[in-house]
GROMACS .gro file of C-alpha atoms in nm:
model
  499
    1MET     CA    1   0.785   2.767   2.038
    2ASP     CA    2   1.145   2.812   2.150
    3ASN     CA    3   1.339   2.804   1.822
    4SER     CA    4   1.592   2.573   1.978
    5LEU     CA    5   1.326   2.300   1.999
    6ILE     CA    6   1.218   2.319   1.634
    7PRO     CA    7   1.502   2.092   1.509
    8LEU     CA    8   1.408   1.834   1.773
    9VAL     CA    9   1.041   1.832   1.672
   10ASN     CA   10   1.133   1.834   1.302
   11ALA     CA   11   1.354   1.530   1.360
   12CYS     CA   12   1.039   1.335   1.450
   13LEU     CA   13   0.820   1.446   1.156
   14LEU     CA   14   0.757   1.312   0.806
   15PRO     CA   15   0.539   1.562   0.615
   16ALA     CA   16   0.441   1.577   0.248
   17TYR     CA   17   0.406   1.858  -0.003
   18ASP     CA   18   0.194   1.944  -0.306
   19GLY     CA   19   0.317   1.894  -0.660
   20ARG     CA   20   0.626   1.729  -0.802
   21THR     CA   21   0.912   1.966  -0.724
   22PRO     CA   22   1.005   2.007  -0.355
   23PRO     CA   23   0.908   2.362  -0.247
   24ASP     CA   24   1.130   2.597  -0.055
   25TRP     CA   25   0.953   2.537   0.278
   26VAL     CA   26   1.050   2.169   0.265
   27LYS     CA   27   1.413   2.255   0.199
   28ARG     CA   28   1.414   2.501   0.489
   29ALA     CA   29   1.263   2.241   0.720
   30LEU     CA   30   1.521   1.982   0.611
   31ASP     CA   31   1.790   2.235   0.688
   32GLN     CA   32   1.631   2.267   1.034
   33GLY     CA   33   1.648   1.897   1.110
   34LEU     CA   34   1.339   1.753   0.936
   35ALA     CA   35   1.361   1.371   0.932
   36GLY     CA   36   1.249   1.344   0.572
   37VAL     CA   37   0.951   1.352   0.338
   38GLY     CA   38   0.665   1.117   0.256
   39LEU     CA   39   0.581   1.090  -0.114
   40PHE     CA   40   0.235   1.011  -0.248
   41GLY     CA   41   0.085   0.938  -0.587
   42THR     CA   42   0.004   1.304  -0.642
   43ASN     CA   43   0.377   1.386  -0.624
   44LEU     CA   44   0.463   1.129  -0.888
   45LEU     CA   45   0.215   1.175  -1.171
   46PRO     CA   46   0.352   1.275  -1.510
   47PRO     CA   47   0.452   1.494  -1.678
   48GLY     CA   48   0.796   1.520  -1.533
   49GLY     CA   49   1.150   1.401  -1.562
   50PRO     CA   50   1.310   1.114  -1.368
   51LEU     CA   51   1.191   1.097  -1.009
   52ARG     CA   52   1.548   1.114  -0.883
   53ASP     CA   53   1.618   1.433  -1.079
   54ASP     CA   54   1.288   1.605  -0.999
   55ILE     CA   55   1.242   1.508  -0.634
   56VAL     CA   56   1.512   1.305  -0.464
   57ASP     CA   57   1.829   1.488  -0.561
   58PRO     CA   58   1.693   1.832  -0.463
   59LEU     CA   59   1.598   1.690  -0.121
   60ARG     CA   60   1.931   1.517  -0.066
   61ALA     CA   61   2.120   1.828  -0.171
   62VAL     CA   62   1.990   1.981   0.153
   63ARG     CA   63   2.000   1.671   0.374
   64PRO     CA   64   2.190   1.373   0.231
   65ASP     CA   65   2.057   1.130   0.492
   66ALA     CA   66   1.691   1.234   0.469
   67LEU     CA   67   1.433   0.960   0.489
   68ILE     CA   68   1.236   0.959   0.164
   69ALA     CA   69   0.941   0.729   0.206
   70LEU     CA   70   0.650   0.595   0.005
   71ASP     CA   71   0.404   0.306  -0.008
   72GLU     CA   72   0.542   0.049  -0.249
   73GLU     CA   73   0.363  -0.273  -0.166
   74GLY     CA   74   0.338  -0.413  -0.519
   75GLY     CA   75   0.005  -0.504  -0.672
   76ASP     CA   76  -0.275  -0.261  -0.601
   77VAL     CA   77  -0.073  -0.018  -0.387
   78THR     CA   78   0.208   0.144  -0.582
   79ARG     CA   79   0.357   0.488  -0.604
   80LEU     CA   80   0.648   0.433  -0.843
   81ASP     CA   81   0.403   0.300  -1.102
   82TYR     CA   82   0.101   0.503  -0.997
   83HIS     CA   83   0.038   0.612  -1.356
   84ARG     CA   84   0.040   0.263  -1.511
   85GLY     CA   85   0.000  -0.002  -1.239
   86SER     CA   86   0.261  -0.205  -1.054
   87VAL     CA   87   0.497  -0.434  -1.241
   88TYR     CA   88   0.482  -0.667  -0.939
   89PRO     CA   89   0.192  -0.866  -0.797
   90GLY     CA   90   0.086  -0.776  -0.445
   91ASN     CA   91   0.089  -0.973  -0.124
   92HIS     CA   92  -0.228  -1.175  -0.183
   93ALA     CA   93  -0.087  -1.318  -0.505
   94LEU     CA   94   0.246  -1.398  -0.338
   95GLY     CA   95   0.073  -1.562  -0.043
   96ALA     CA   96  -0.139  -1.775  -0.278
   97VAL     CA   97   0.174  -1.903  -0.454
   98ASP     CA   98   0.326  -1.955  -0.107
   99ASP     CA   99   0.689  -1.961  -0.213
  100PRO     CA  100   0.879  -1.746   0.038
  101ASP     CA  101   1.186  -1.744  -0.186
  102LEU     CA  102   0.975  -1.592  -0.464
  103THR     CA  103   0.840  -1.332  -0.220
  104ARG     CA  104   1.195  -1.245  -0.119
  105ARG     CA  105   1.300  -1.205  -0.484
  106VAL     CA  106   1.003  -0.979  -0.557
  107ALA     CA  107   1.092  -0.766  -0.254
  108GLU     CA  108   1.453  -0.749  -0.373
  109ALA     CA  109   1.335  -0.626  -0.713
  110ILE     CA  110   1.113  -0.363  -0.551
  111ALA     CA  111   1.408  -0.253  -0.337
  112ASP     CA  112   1.628  -0.220  -0.646
  113ASP     CA  113   1.364   0.002  -0.807
  114LEU     CA  114   1.342   0.216  -0.495
  115LEU     CA  115   1.718   0.250  -0.466
  116ASP     CA  116   1.740   0.342  -0.833
  117THR     CA  117   1.516   0.640  -0.763
  118GLY     CA  118   1.676   0.724  -0.428
  119ILE     CA  119   1.396   0.604  -0.198
  120ASN     CA  120   1.530   0.455   0.126
  121LEU     CA  121   1.218   0.389   0.339
  122CYS     CA  122   0.944   0.157   0.211
  123LEU     CA  123   0.613   0.186   0.396
  124GLY     CA  124   0.550  -0.184   0.360
  125PRO     CA  125   0.493  -0.473   0.377
  126CYS     CA  126   0.145  -0.521   0.520
  127ALA     CA  127   0.176  -0.775   0.801
  128ASP     CA  128  -0.201  -0.780   0.854
  129VAL     CA  129  -0.380  -1.115   0.865
  130ASN     CA  130  -0.686  -1.070   0.643
  131SER     CA  131  -0.912  -1.285   0.858
  132ARG     CA  132  -1.226  -1.095   0.755
  133PRO     CA  133  -1.288  -1.144   0.379
  134ALA     CA  134  -1.510  -0.834   0.360
  135ASN     CA  135  -1.234  -0.610   0.498
  136PRO     CA  136  -1.264  -0.295   0.283
  137ILE     CA  137  -0.907  -0.165   0.318
  138ILE     CA  138  -0.669  -0.464   0.349
  139GLY     CA  139  -0.792  -0.745   0.120
  140VAL     CA  140  -0.533  -0.820  -0.151
  141ARG     CA  141  -0.275  -0.616   0.042
  142SER     CA  142  -0.243  -0.907   0.288
  143PHE     CA  143  -0.045  -1.225   0.226
  144GLY     CA  144  -0.343  -1.428   0.347
  145ALA     CA  145  -0.592  -1.525   0.613
  146THR     CA  146  -0.377  -1.729   0.852
  147PRO     CA  147  -0.103  -1.608   1.088
  148ASP     CA  148   0.158  -1.866   0.984
  149LEU     CA  149   0.123  -1.789   0.613
  150VAL     CA  150   0.141  -1.414   0.664
  151ALA     CA  151   0.433  -1.451   0.907
  152ARG     CA  152   0.662  -1.645   0.674
  153HIS     CA  153   0.599  -1.410   0.382
  154THR     CA  154   0.638  -1.102   0.600
  155ARG     CA  155   0.981  -1.227   0.702
  156ALA     CA  156   1.074  -1.302   0.340
  157PHE     CA  157   0.964  -0.957   0.223
  158VAL     CA  158   1.156  -0.779   0.498
  159THR     CA  159   1.465  -0.987   0.421
  160GLY     CA  160   1.440  -0.899   0.052
  161LEU     CA  161   1.396  -0.525   0.103
  162GLN     CA  162   1.657  -0.479   0.372
  163GLY     CA  163   1.909  -0.712   0.214
  164ARG     CA  164   1.927  -0.456  -0.065
  165GLY     CA  165   1.946  -0.159   0.175
  166VAL     CA  166   1.588  -0.029   0.186
  167ALA     CA  167   1.427  -0.003   0.530
  168ALA     CA  168   1.106  -0.202   0.568
  169THR     CA  169   0.800  -0.092   0.765
  170LEU     CA  170   0.563  -0.354   0.905
  171LYS     CA  171   0.202  -0.234   0.909
  172HIS     CA  172  -0.056  -0.183   1.054
  173PHE     CA  173   0.026  -0.275   1.415
  174PRO     CA  174  -0.136  -0.447   1.600
  175GLY     CA  175  -0.319  -0.582   1.293
  176HIS     CA  176  -0.582  -0.435   1.060
  177GLY     CA  177  -0.707  -0.761   0.909
  178ASP     CA  178  -1.017  -0.817   1.120
  179THR     CA  179  -1.186  -0.485   1.057
  180GLY     CA  180  -1.510  -0.410   0.877
  181THR     CA  181  -1.450  -0.040   0.813
  182ASP     CA  182  -1.181   0.165   0.637
  183SER     CA  183  -0.969   0.358   0.887
  184HIS     CA  184  -0.924   0.638   0.633
  185SER     CA  185  -1.288   0.729   0.703
  186TRP     CA  186  -1.399   0.565   1.029
  187LEU     CA  187  -1.229   0.426   1.338
  188PRO     CA  188  -1.251   0.045   1.324
  189ASP     CA  189  -1.280  -0.169   1.634
  190ILE     CA  190  -1.104  -0.505   1.660
  191PRO     CA  191  -1.329  -0.725   1.874
  192ARG     CA  192  -1.050  -0.935   2.022
  193ALA     CA  193  -0.920  -1.003   2.369
  194LEU     CA  194  -0.546  -0.959   2.415
  195ASP     CA  195  -0.483  -1.335   2.412
  196GLU     CA  196  -0.664  -1.363   2.078
  197LEU     CA  197  -0.461  -1.074   1.944
  198ARG     CA  198  -0.138  -1.246   2.045
  199ALA     CA  199  -0.243  -1.567   1.871
  200LEU     CA  200  -0.400  -1.430   1.553
  201GLU     CA  201  -0.273  -1.080   1.472
  202LEU     CA  202   0.074  -1.048   1.623
  203PRO     CA  203   0.271  -1.349   1.484
  204PRO     CA  204   0.355  -1.179   1.151
  205PHE     CA  205   0.488  -0.874   1.336
  206VAL     CA  206   0.694  -1.094   1.567
  207GLU     CA  207   0.840  -1.271   1.264
  208GLY     CA  208   0.915  -0.938   1.098
  209PHE     CA  209   1.088  -0.819   1.414
  210ALA     CA  210   1.298  -1.136   1.411
  211ALA     CA  211   1.406  -1.037   1.058
  212ASP     CA  212   1.519  -0.702   1.204
  213ALA     CA  213   1.249  -0.488   1.044
  214LYS     CA  214   1.373  -0.133   1.088
  215ALA     CA  215   1.029   0.023   1.136
  216VAL     CA  216   0.671  -0.061   1.223
  217MET     CA  217   0.365   0.150   1.149
  218THR     CA  218   0.075   0.174   1.389
  219GLY     CA  219  -0.281   0.147   1.265
  220HIS     CA  220  -0.568   0.382   1.338
  221ILE     CA  221  -0.764   0.098   1.490
  222ARG     CA  222  -0.908   0.052   1.836
  223ILE     CA  223  -0.901  -0.256   2.055
  224PRO     CA  224  -1.172  -0.186   2.313
  225GLN     CA  225  -1.049  -0.460   2.546
  226VAL     CA  226  -0.708  -0.292   2.560
  227ASP     CA  227  -0.776   0.084   2.532
  228ASP     CA  228  -1.042   0.329   2.418
  229LEU     CA  229  -0.783   0.524   2.217
  230PRO     CA  230  -0.672   0.425   1.865
  231ALA     CA  231  -0.354   0.219   1.863
  232THR     CA  232  -0.151   0.510   1.722
  233LEU     CA  233  -0.238   0.721   2.024
  234SER     CA  234  -0.243   0.446   2.286
  235ARG     CA  235   0.042   0.412   2.535
  236ARG     CA  236  -0.095   0.070   2.629
  237VAL     CA  237  -0.054  -0.049   2.270
  238VAL     CA  238   0.267   0.127   2.162
  239THR     CA  239   0.470   0.131   2.484
  240GLY     CA  240   0.299  -0.155   2.669
  241LEU     CA  241   0.238  -0.414   2.398
  242LEU     CA  242   0.488  -0.324   2.126
  243ARG     CA  243   0.785  -0.200   2.326
  244GLU     CA  244   0.761  -0.376   2.661
  245GLU     CA  245   0.591  -0.708   2.583
  246LEU     CA  246   0.726  -0.771   2.232
  247GLY     CA  247   1.059  -0.597   2.296
  248TYR     CA  248   1.064  -0.398   1.973
  249ASP     CA  249   1.325  -0.121   1.975
  250GLY     CA  250   1.313   0.001   1.615
  251VAL     CA  251   1.137   0.310   1.483
  252VAL     CA  252   0.762   0.329   1.537
  253ILE     CA  253   0.588   0.530   1.265
  254SER     CA  254   0.233   0.654   1.286
  255ASP     CA  255  -0.012   0.597   1.005
  256ALA     CA  256  -0.105   0.927   0.838
  257LEU     CA  257  -0.259   1.171   1.086
  258GLU     CA  258  -0.470   1.326   0.809
  259MET     CA  259  -0.701   1.023   0.814
  260ALA     CA  260  -1.047   1.132   0.922
  261PRO     CA  261  -1.088   0.939   1.251
  262ILE     CA  262  -0.773   1.104   1.386
  263LEU     CA  263  -0.781   1.447   1.224
  264ASP     CA  264  -1.149   1.518   1.289
  265ARG     CA  265  -1.116   1.458   1.663
  266TRP     CA  266  -0.764   1.565   1.757
  267GLY     CA  267  -0.628   1.772   1.469
  268PHE     CA  268  -0.270   1.743   1.346
  269GLY     CA  269  -0.113   1.904   1.652
  270GLY     CA  270  -0.316   1.724   1.915
  271ALA     CA  271  -0.275   1.386   1.745
  272ALA     CA  272   0.100   1.432   1.704
  273VAL     CA  273   0.141   1.507   2.075
  274LEU     CA  274  -0.067   1.205   2.175
  275ALA     CA  275   0.125   0.981   1.935
  276TRP     CA  276   0.464   1.089   2.070
  277SER     CA  277   0.338   1.053   2.426
  278ALA     CA  278   0.217   0.702   2.347
  279GLY     CA  279   0.564   0.601   2.224
  280VAL     CA  280   0.549   0.669   1.850
  281ASP     CA  281   0.879   0.803   1.714
  282LEU     CA  282   0.814   0.928   1.361
  283VAL     CA  283   0.485   1.105   1.289
  284LEU     CA  284   0.362   1.072   0.932
  285LEU     CA  285   0.134   1.365   0.860
  286GLY     CA  286  -0.015   1.240   0.531
  287ALA     CA  287  -0.049   1.366   0.175
  288THR     CA  288  -0.174   1.713   0.275
  289ASP     CA  289   0.085   1.984   0.210
  290GLY     CA  290   0.268   2.032   0.538
  291GLU     CA  291   0.364   2.399   0.521
  292LYS     CA  292   0.069   2.514   0.734
  293ILE     CA  293   0.062   2.198   0.944
  294LEU     CA  294   0.410   2.232   1.093
  295PRO     CA  295   0.328   2.553   1.287
  296GLU     CA  296   0.017   2.382   1.429
  297VAL     CA  297   0.233   2.093   1.548
  298TYR     CA  298   0.492   2.326   1.700
  299GLU     CA  299   0.223   2.510   1.895
  300ALA     CA  300   0.070   2.185   2.021
  301VAL     CA  301   0.410   2.059   2.134
  302GLU     CA  302   0.481   2.383   2.316
  303ARG     CA  303   0.150   2.358   2.507
  304ALA     CA  304   0.211   1.992   2.585
  305LEU     CA  305   0.560   2.056   2.718
  306VAL     CA  306   0.429   2.331   2.945
  307GLY     CA  307   0.136   2.118   3.059
  308GLY     CA  308   0.342   1.802   3.113
  309GLU     CA  309   0.163   1.587   2.852
  310LEU     CA  310   0.491   1.551   2.662
  311THR     CA  311   0.857   1.572   2.764
  312VAL     CA  312   1.174   1.673   2.587
  313ASP     CA  313   1.323   1.339   2.693
  314ARG     CA  314   1.051   1.153   2.499
  315LEU     CA  315   1.120   1.356   2.185
  316GLU     CA  316   1.495   1.306   2.223
  317GLU     CA  317   1.444   0.930   2.257
  318ALA     CA  318   1.235   0.931   1.938
  319ALA     CA  319   1.485   1.148   1.752
  320ALA     CA  320   1.772   0.917   1.848
  321ARG     CA  321   1.594   0.612   1.703
  322ILE     CA  322   1.515   0.803   1.383
  323ALA     CA  323   1.877   0.920   1.356
  324ALA     CA  324   1.991   0.558   1.377
  325LEU     CA  325   1.746   0.465   1.100
  326ARG     CA  326   1.868   0.753   0.883
  327ALA     CA  327   2.225   0.635   0.931
  328TRP     CA  328   2.135   0.276   0.837
  329ALA     CA  329   1.933   0.383   0.531
  330ALA     CA  330   2.171   0.658   0.413
  331PRO     CA  331   2.249   0.629   0.041
  332ARG     CA  332   2.556   0.418  -0.027
  333PRO     CA  333   2.710   0.247  -0.329
  334THR     CA  334   2.504  -0.048  -0.445
  335ALA     CA  335   2.589  -0.356  -0.644
  336ASP     CA  336   2.517  -0.347  -1.015
  337VAL     CA  337   2.162  -0.449  -1.095
  338PRO     CA  338   2.119  -0.696  -1.383
  339ALA     CA  339   1.978  -0.559  -1.707
  340PRO     CA  340   1.595  -0.564  -1.711
  341THR     CA  341   1.428  -0.881  -1.838
  342VAL     CA  342   1.066  -0.987  -1.835
  343GLY     CA  343   1.106  -0.966  -1.458
  344VAL     CA  344   1.028  -1.160  -1.144
  345GLY     CA  345   0.703  -0.964  -1.108
  346LEU     CA  346   0.544  -1.114  -1.417
  347VAL     CA  347   0.681  -1.457  -1.333
  348ALA     CA  348   0.515  -1.435  -0.990
  349ALA     CA  349   0.188  -1.302  -1.133
  350ARG     CA  350   0.168  -1.594  -1.377
  351ARG     CA  351   0.204  -1.842  -1.093
  352ALA     CA  352  -0.073  -1.671  -0.896
  353LEU     CA  353  -0.343  -1.707  -1.163
  354ALA     CA  354  -0.637  -1.937  -1.091
  355GLY     CA  355  -0.915  -2.033  -1.330
  356ALA     CA  356  -1.248  -2.212  -1.316
  357ALA     CA  357  -1.468  -2.355  -1.596
  358LEU     CA  358  -1.251  -2.182  -1.855
  359PRO     CA  359  -1.299  -2.263  -2.224
  360ASP     CA  360  -1.014  -2.395  -2.429
  361LEU     CA  361  -0.746  -2.127  -2.422
  362PRO     CA  362  -0.614  -1.927  -2.588
  363VAL     CA  363  -0.913  -1.755  -2.745
  364SER     CA  364  -0.889  -1.660  -3.108
  365GLY     CA  365  -0.909  -1.314  -3.256
  366PRO     CA  366  -0.934  -0.972  -3.091
  367VAL     CA  367  -1.058  -0.965  -2.732
  368HIS     CA  368  -1.340  -0.726  -2.638
  369VAL     CA  369  -1.322  -0.596  -2.283
  370LEU     CA  370  -1.595  -0.458  -2.059
  371ARG     CA  371  -1.451  -0.313  -1.738
  372LEU     CA  372  -1.689  -0.254  -1.449
  373ALA     CA  373  -1.516   0.066  -1.339
  374VAL     CA  374  -1.563   0.053  -0.963
  375GLY     CA  375  -1.344   0.277  -0.750
  376ALA     CA  376  -1.067   0.160  -0.522
  377ASN     CA  377  -1.004   0.248  -0.158
  378LEU     CA  378  -0.795   0.547  -0.054
  379ALA     CA  379  -0.481   0.341   0.005
  380VAL     CA  380  -0.486   0.233  -0.359
  381GLY     CA  381  -0.584   0.572  -0.497
  382GLU     CA  382  -0.645   0.615  -0.868
  383ALA     CA  383  -0.382   0.383  -1.013
  384PRO     CA  384  -0.512   0.237  -1.342
  385TRP     CA  385  -0.631  -0.123  -1.355
  386GLY     CA  386  -0.797  -0.359  -1.599
  387LEU     CA  387  -0.699  -0.566  -1.905
  388ALA     CA  388  -0.720  -0.322  -2.194
  389GLN     CA  389  -0.366  -0.185  -2.160
  390SER     CA  390  -0.212  -0.533  -2.148
  391LEU     CA  391  -0.417  -0.669  -2.439
  392GLU     CA  392  -0.324  -0.365  -2.644
  393ARG     CA  393   0.045  -0.426  -2.574
  394LEU     CA  394   0.001  -0.782  -2.695
  395GLY     CA  395  -0.176  -0.663  -3.010
  396ARG     CA  396  -0.499  -0.843  -2.922
  397LEU     CA  397  -0.735  -0.571  -2.799
  398GLY     CA  398  -1.053  -0.558  -3.004
  399SER     CA  399  -1.240  -0.294  -2.804
  400ALA     CA  400  -1.253  -0.152  -2.452
  401THR     CA  401  -1.575  -0.035  -2.288
  402GLU     CA  402  -1.595   0.132  -1.948
  403VAL     CA  403  -1.914   0.061  -1.753
  404GLU     CA  404  -1.975   0.318  -1.484
  405PRO     CA  405  -2.088   0.197  -1.140
  406GLY     CA  406  -2.465   0.178  -1.108
  407ALA     CA  407  -2.532   0.144  -1.481
  408ASP     CA  408  -2.842  -0.060  -1.568
  409PRO     CA  409  -2.703  -0.410  -1.636
  410HIS     CA  410  -2.972  -0.473  -1.896
  411ARG     CA  411  -2.883  -0.163  -2.101
  412ILE     CA  412  -2.512  -0.223  -2.141
  413THR     CA  413  -2.425  -0.252  -2.508
  414LEU     CA  414  -2.133  -0.419  -2.677
  415PRO     CA  415  -1.954  -0.253  -2.967
  416GLU     CA  416  -2.111  -0.272  -3.310
  417GLY     CA  417  -2.044  -0.608  -3.469
  418VAL     CA  418  -1.959  -0.781  -3.142
  419GLU     CA  419  -2.320  -0.813  -3.023
  420ALA     CA  420  -2.412  -0.999  -3.341
  421ASP     CA  421  -2.108  -1.228  -3.332
  422PRO     CA  422  -2.154  -1.497  -3.064
  423ASP     CA  423  -1.800  -1.624  -3.120
  424ALA     CA  424  -1.625  -1.292  -3.055
  425PRO     CA  425  -1.429  -1.326  -2.729
  426VAL     CA  426  -1.578  -1.101  -2.459
  427VAL     CA  427  -1.414  -1.051  -2.121
  428VAL     CA  428  -1.576  -0.871  -1.827
  429VAL     CA  429  -1.325  -0.734  -1.576
  430VAL     CA  430  -1.443  -0.693  -1.216
  431ARG     CA  431  -1.287  -0.612  -0.881
  432ASP     CA  432  -1.415  -0.772  -0.561
  433ALA     CA  433  -1.750  -0.860  -0.715
  434VAL     CA  434  -1.814  -1.095  -0.425
  435ARG     CA  435  -1.904  -0.798  -0.205
  436ASP     CA  436  -2.067  -0.572  -0.467
  437PRO     CA  437  -2.426  -0.657  -0.565
  438TRP     CA  438  -2.413  -0.430  -0.873
  439GLN     CA  439  -2.111  -0.611  -1.017
  440ARG     CA  440  -2.270  -0.949  -0.953
  441GLU     CA  441  -2.600  -0.844  -1.108
  442THR     CA  442  -2.423  -0.699  -1.410
  443LEU     CA  443  -2.218  -1.014  -1.462
  444ALA     CA  444  -2.526  -1.231  -1.438
  445ALA     CA  445  -2.716  -1.016  -1.688
  446LEU     CA  446  -2.429  -1.016  -1.937
  447ARG     CA  447  -2.375  -1.387  -1.901
  448ALA     CA  448  -2.744  -1.450  -1.972
  449ARG     CA  449  -2.686  -1.277  -2.307
  450ARG     CA  450  -2.344  -1.430  -2.375
  451PRO     CA  451  -2.296  -1.760  -2.189
  452GLY     CA  452  -1.938  -1.786  -2.315
  453LEU     CA  453  -1.808  -1.460  -2.176
  454ILE     CA  454  -1.514  -1.486  -1.940
  455ALA     CA  455  -1.511  -1.298  -1.611
  456VAL     CA  456  -1.170  -1.179  -1.492
  457GLU     CA  457  -1.174  -1.101  -1.121
  458MET     CA  458  -0.889  -0.875  -1.008
  459GLY     CA  459  -0.975  -0.875  -0.640
  460LEU     CA  460  -0.958  -1.111  -0.346
  461ALA     CA  461  -1.204  -1.392  -0.413
  462PRO     CA  462  -1.346  -1.579  -0.714
  463VAL     CA  463  -1.656  -1.447  -0.888
  464PRO     CA  464  -1.960  -1.602  -0.715
  465LEU     CA  465  -2.125  -1.734  -1.033
  466PRO     CA  466  -2.150  -2.116  -1.038
  467ASP     CA  467  -2.005  -2.275  -1.353
  468ALA     CA  468  -1.916  -1.938  -1.506
  469PRO     CA  469  -1.583  -1.919  -1.691
  470THR     CA  470  -1.368  -1.713  -1.456
  471LEU     CA  471  -1.007  -1.615  -1.411
  472LEU     CA  472  -0.877  -1.488  -1.076
  473THR     CA  473  -0.567  -1.266  -1.086
  474ARG     CA  474  -0.547  -1.200  -0.710
  475GLY     CA  475  -0.467  -0.833  -0.759
  476ALA     CA  476  -0.503  -0.544  -1.001
  477GLY     CA  477  -0.143  -0.448  -1.077
  478LEU     CA  478  -0.008  -0.433  -1.430
  479ALA     CA  479   0.180  -0.760  -1.372
  480ASN     CA  480  -0.147  -0.933  -1.273
  481ALA     CA  481  -0.320  -0.794  -1.581
  482MET     CA  482  -0.044  -0.895  -1.821
  483ALA     CA  483  -0.036  -1.250  -1.683
  484ALA     CA  484  -0.411  -1.278  -1.745
  485ALA     CA  485  -0.382  -1.129  -2.094
  486GLU     CA  486  -0.106  -1.378  -2.181
  487LEU     CA  487  -0.317  -1.672  -2.067
  488LEU     CA  488  -0.625  -1.554  -2.256
  489THR     CA  489  -0.444  -1.490  -2.583
  490GLY     CA  490  -0.152  -1.732  -2.577
  491VAL     CA  491   0.079  -1.440  -2.664
  492PRO     CA  492   0.378  -1.415  -2.427
  493TRP     CA  493   0.518  -1.082  -2.312
  494THR     CA  494   0.896  -1.100  -2.343
  495THR     CA  495   1.029  -0.755  -2.254
  496PRO     CA  496   1.026  -0.549  -1.931
  497LEU     CA  497   0.678  -0.431  -1.831
  498ARG     CA  498   0.809  -0.084  -1.750
  499THR     CA  499   0.842   0.024  -2.115
   0.00000   0.00000   0.00000
């Protein structure tokens, strides 16, 4: 590629890198116009010093206005608290409480955390309407199942983030809520006509646009009645629907191109060219180290410019929008943040709890926990979840047992002394048991042995066991877990969760 075009292409790219410390290739690319960097959980795991010292300051020393982006949705999807769980509940919990002012205050607190570490682009909130309960990738990441509910909380979240100076990103346009497959692995189809899409999926995005959301992320989803291409690569969706019909003129960001449905068919270079041609501005490559990806993208752009599939004008248009976003989100002096307290996250998580057929609470004595250790989806990653950590902080953890997926429900044993004591409090922690036969079978088998056990569901819907004592947290973040632990034990947590 003509070296003079590399800064222009770089201005429209958001790669990632391996490890914690930014490598030299990233610094060179920033010096050659790179828009910024996407951070993922693998960049943020301990050991290490403060994120600002290890990551952000070295990047800003090269490019002060670089976009530094990560997924910080609260609840299940966190990067700042990837090693312990989020100190905020996620969207499903906030939507269940349905207090937009509370949602705004949670978003403000998240923004303060991001600014404190130097992050200026939040890849959230999810504006998806979770109209399909069995959706494997959205679920608790959505504010709810109806357009009006999701719309008012989307607006509140955007207002909270951007009022503090962090750019918000609505995702996953034109709506990922009515899908039955995970777009990290397969290409989902949305079986809706355009009029249905306008009525059911688009209102939260429209409301977010009205709140001046600085960015929107496209989803790797296909709407067969609109286009055969995924939305990220579809000119009909990005330019036709988003730009021309809805009038959005902010930055359009692609979802990560490393996701299998895109990468396996088009590769990084081919997908980037198609995305820019469709009207996407900022191409997010994904968590894969970008050093070897950038040359592939440069080569694909060069071929596309020669062949006419892409124009310099289109790249310049994209780069101009991104430059305006960088200017808006550039680090600037911020107001003093109040000293940490118990925090709005825990307050919100307490309000989101729901119980059914619970015994008189609090329980007495140490609590014995069985966690059915099912995995999460790729958006969540490997962030810890469960009750053991929170009960231990409260001084009420008796024992913690991990039950691996697929274990024979009838051969699960409780710790010595607990099995013989019918009054010892036993809690079984599950996650989306409503759609997992093994979790349901295991719960039923354990309850047959101990009718008084309490099931704590940390997913989307209540445990489907009639008359069983259950507690629904509506998310698996640390704040959700602590709220449940407080209710079970009667012991309040009175200091910041991030200690």
